[in-house]
Amino acid sequence: NYNPTVPVCFAYGTRKPFFFHSAEWLRRMRASPPGSEVVAFPCSHWITGDKPKEAATLVIGWLARTEAVAAELSAAASKG
């Protein structure tokens, strides 16, 4: 039972024979802390190899969007 306390960016390829996650897991990731994202790419498991520019754009954008959210969550967590 994985319940993140900080924003999560989960990207996966949709063109592969099996998946390491379930629909319920994707739902929980989408409901994670503010700033979390789930992105499906039309490619194999190897997103950074199949879609390098799109993967880089996702990660850079996600980091920029969640920087403030992550800092706030980290500060709150350190206070206990």
mmCIF file of C-alpha atoms in Angstrom:
data_model
loop_
_atom_site.group_PDB
_atom_site.id
_atom_site.type_symbol
_atom_site.label_atom_id
_atom_site.label_comp_id
_atom_site.label_asym_id
_atom_site.label_seq_id
_atom_site.Cartn_x
_atom_site.Cartn_y
_atom_site.Cartn_z
ATOM 1 C CA ASN A 1 0.000 0.000 0.000
ATOM 2 C CA TYR A 2 1.931 3.004 -1.302
ATOM 3 C CA ASN A 3 0.580 6.348 -0.125
ATOM 4 C CA PRO A 4 3.000 9.122 -1.068
ATOM 5 C CA THR A 5 3.306 12.197 1.106
ATOM 6 C CA VAL A 6 5.089 14.298 -1.531
ATOM 7 C CA PRO A 7 4.179 14.967 -5.180
ATOM 8 C CA VAL A 8 4.791 12.062 -7.552
ATOM 9 C CA CYS A 9 5.315 12.060 -11.313
ATOM 10 C CA PHE A 10 4.487 8.618 -12.719
ATOM 11 C CA ALA A 11 4.941 8.103 -16.449
ATOM 12 C CA TYR A 12 4.435 4.840 -18.292
ATOM 13 C CA GLY A 13 4.301 3.473 -21.813
ATOM 14 C CA THR A 14 1.037 2.044 -23.074
ATOM 15 C CA ARG A 15 2.487 -0.179 -25.802
ATOM 16 C CA LYS A 16 3.858 -3.112 -23.868
ATOM 17 C CA PRO A 17 2.608 -6.644 -23.231
ATOM 18 C CA PHE A 18 1.996 -6.227 -19.486
ATOM 19 C CA PHE A 19 1.903 -3.519 -16.836
ATOM 20 C CA PHE A 20 3.499 -3.248 -13.407
ATOM 21 C CA HIS A 21 0.573 -1.218 -12.063
ATOM 22 C CA SER A 22 -3.193 -1.551 -11.843
ATOM 23 C CA ALA A 23 -5.985 0.905 -12.623
ATOM 24 C CA GLU A 24 -6.508 1.279 -8.862
ATOM 25 C CA TRP A 25 -2.840 2.173 -8.393
ATOM 26 C CA LEU A 26 -3.092 4.844 -11.109
ATOM 27 C CA ARG A 27 -6.191 6.239 -9.399
ATOM 28 C CA ARG A 28 -4.338 6.453 -6.084
ATOM 29 C CA MET A 29 -1.377 8.175 -7.729
ATOM 30 C CA ARG A 30 -3.700 10.751 -9.304
ATOM 31 C CA ALA A 31 -5.253 11.349 -5.860
ATOM 32 C CA SER A 32 -1.830 11.804 -4.256
ATOM 33 C CA PRO A 33 -0.624 15.111 -2.827
ATOM 34 C CA PRO A 34 -1.037 18.284 -4.885
ATOM 35 C CA GLY A 35 1.374 18.423 -7.789
ATOM 36 C CA SER A 36 1.221 14.701 -8.544
ATOM 37 C CA GLU A 37 0.818 13.655 -12.167
ATOM 38 C CA VAL A 38 0.207 10.422 -14.052
ATOM 39 C CA VAL A 39 1.130 10.478 -17.747
ATOM 40 C CA ALA A 40 0.680 7.697 -20.305
ATOM 41 C CA PHE A 41 2.972 7.767 -23.338
ATOM 42 C CA PRO A 42 2.137 5.916 -26.580
ATOM 43 C CA CYS A 43 5.350 3.881 -26.520
ATOM 44 C CA SER A 44 7.036 0.861 -24.957
ATOM 45 C CA HIS A 45 8.237 0.564 -21.368
ATOM 46 C CA TRP A 46 11.355 2.579 -22.239
ATOM 47 C CA ILE A 47 9.873 6.078 -22.320
ATOM 48 C CA THR A 48 13.194 7.927 -22.240
ATOM 49 C CA GLY A 49 14.451 5.881 -25.175
ATOM 50 C CA ASP A 50 11.271 5.974 -27.244
ATOM 51 C CA LYS A 51 10.158 9.543 -26.477
ATOM 52 C CA PRO A 52 13.238 11.349 -25.101
ATOM 53 C CA LYS A 53 12.125 14.921 -25.830
ATOM 54 C CA GLU A 54 8.616 14.347 -24.482
ATOM 55 C CA ALA A 55 9.959 12.619 -21.362
ATOM 56 C CA ALA A 56 12.422 15.432 -20.689
ATOM 57 C CA THR A 57 9.705 18.050 -21.200
ATOM 58 C CA LEU A 58 7.454 16.210 -18.751
ATOM 59 C CA VAL A 59 10.097 15.934 -16.032
ATOM 60 C CA ILE A 60 11.365 19.509 -16.392
ATOM 61 C CA GLY A 61 7.838 20.898 -16.406
ATOM 62 C CA TRP A 62 6.738 18.743 -13.483
ATOM 63 C CA LEU A 63 9.727 19.819 -11.406
ATOM 64 C CA ALA A 64 8.984 23.463 -12.133
ATOM 65 C CA ARG A 65 5.284 23.073 -11.284
ATOM 66 C CA THR A 66 5.860 21.190 -8.055
ATOM 67 C CA GLU A 67 8.880 22.983 -6.615
ATOM 68 C CA ALA A 68 6.800 25.188 -4.320
ATOM 69 C CA VAL A 69 4.392 22.384 -3.405
ATOM 70 C CA ALA A 70 7.264 20.034 -2.514
ATOM 71 C CA ALA A 71 8.935 22.690 -0.370
ATOM 72 C CA GLU A 72 5.715 23.306 1.550
ATOM 73 C CA LEU A 73 5.115 19.586 2.121
ATOM 74 C CA SER A 74 8.713 19.052 3.226
ATOM 75 C CA ALA A 75 8.503 21.910 5.710
ATOM 76 C CA ALA A 76 5.238 20.562 7.122
ATOM 77 C CA ALA A 77 6.676 17.034 7.405
ATOM 78 C CA SER A 78 9.765 18.239 9.261
ATOM 79 C CA LYS A 79 7.551 19.936 11.860
ATOM 80 C CA GLY A 80 6.024 16.572 12.644
#
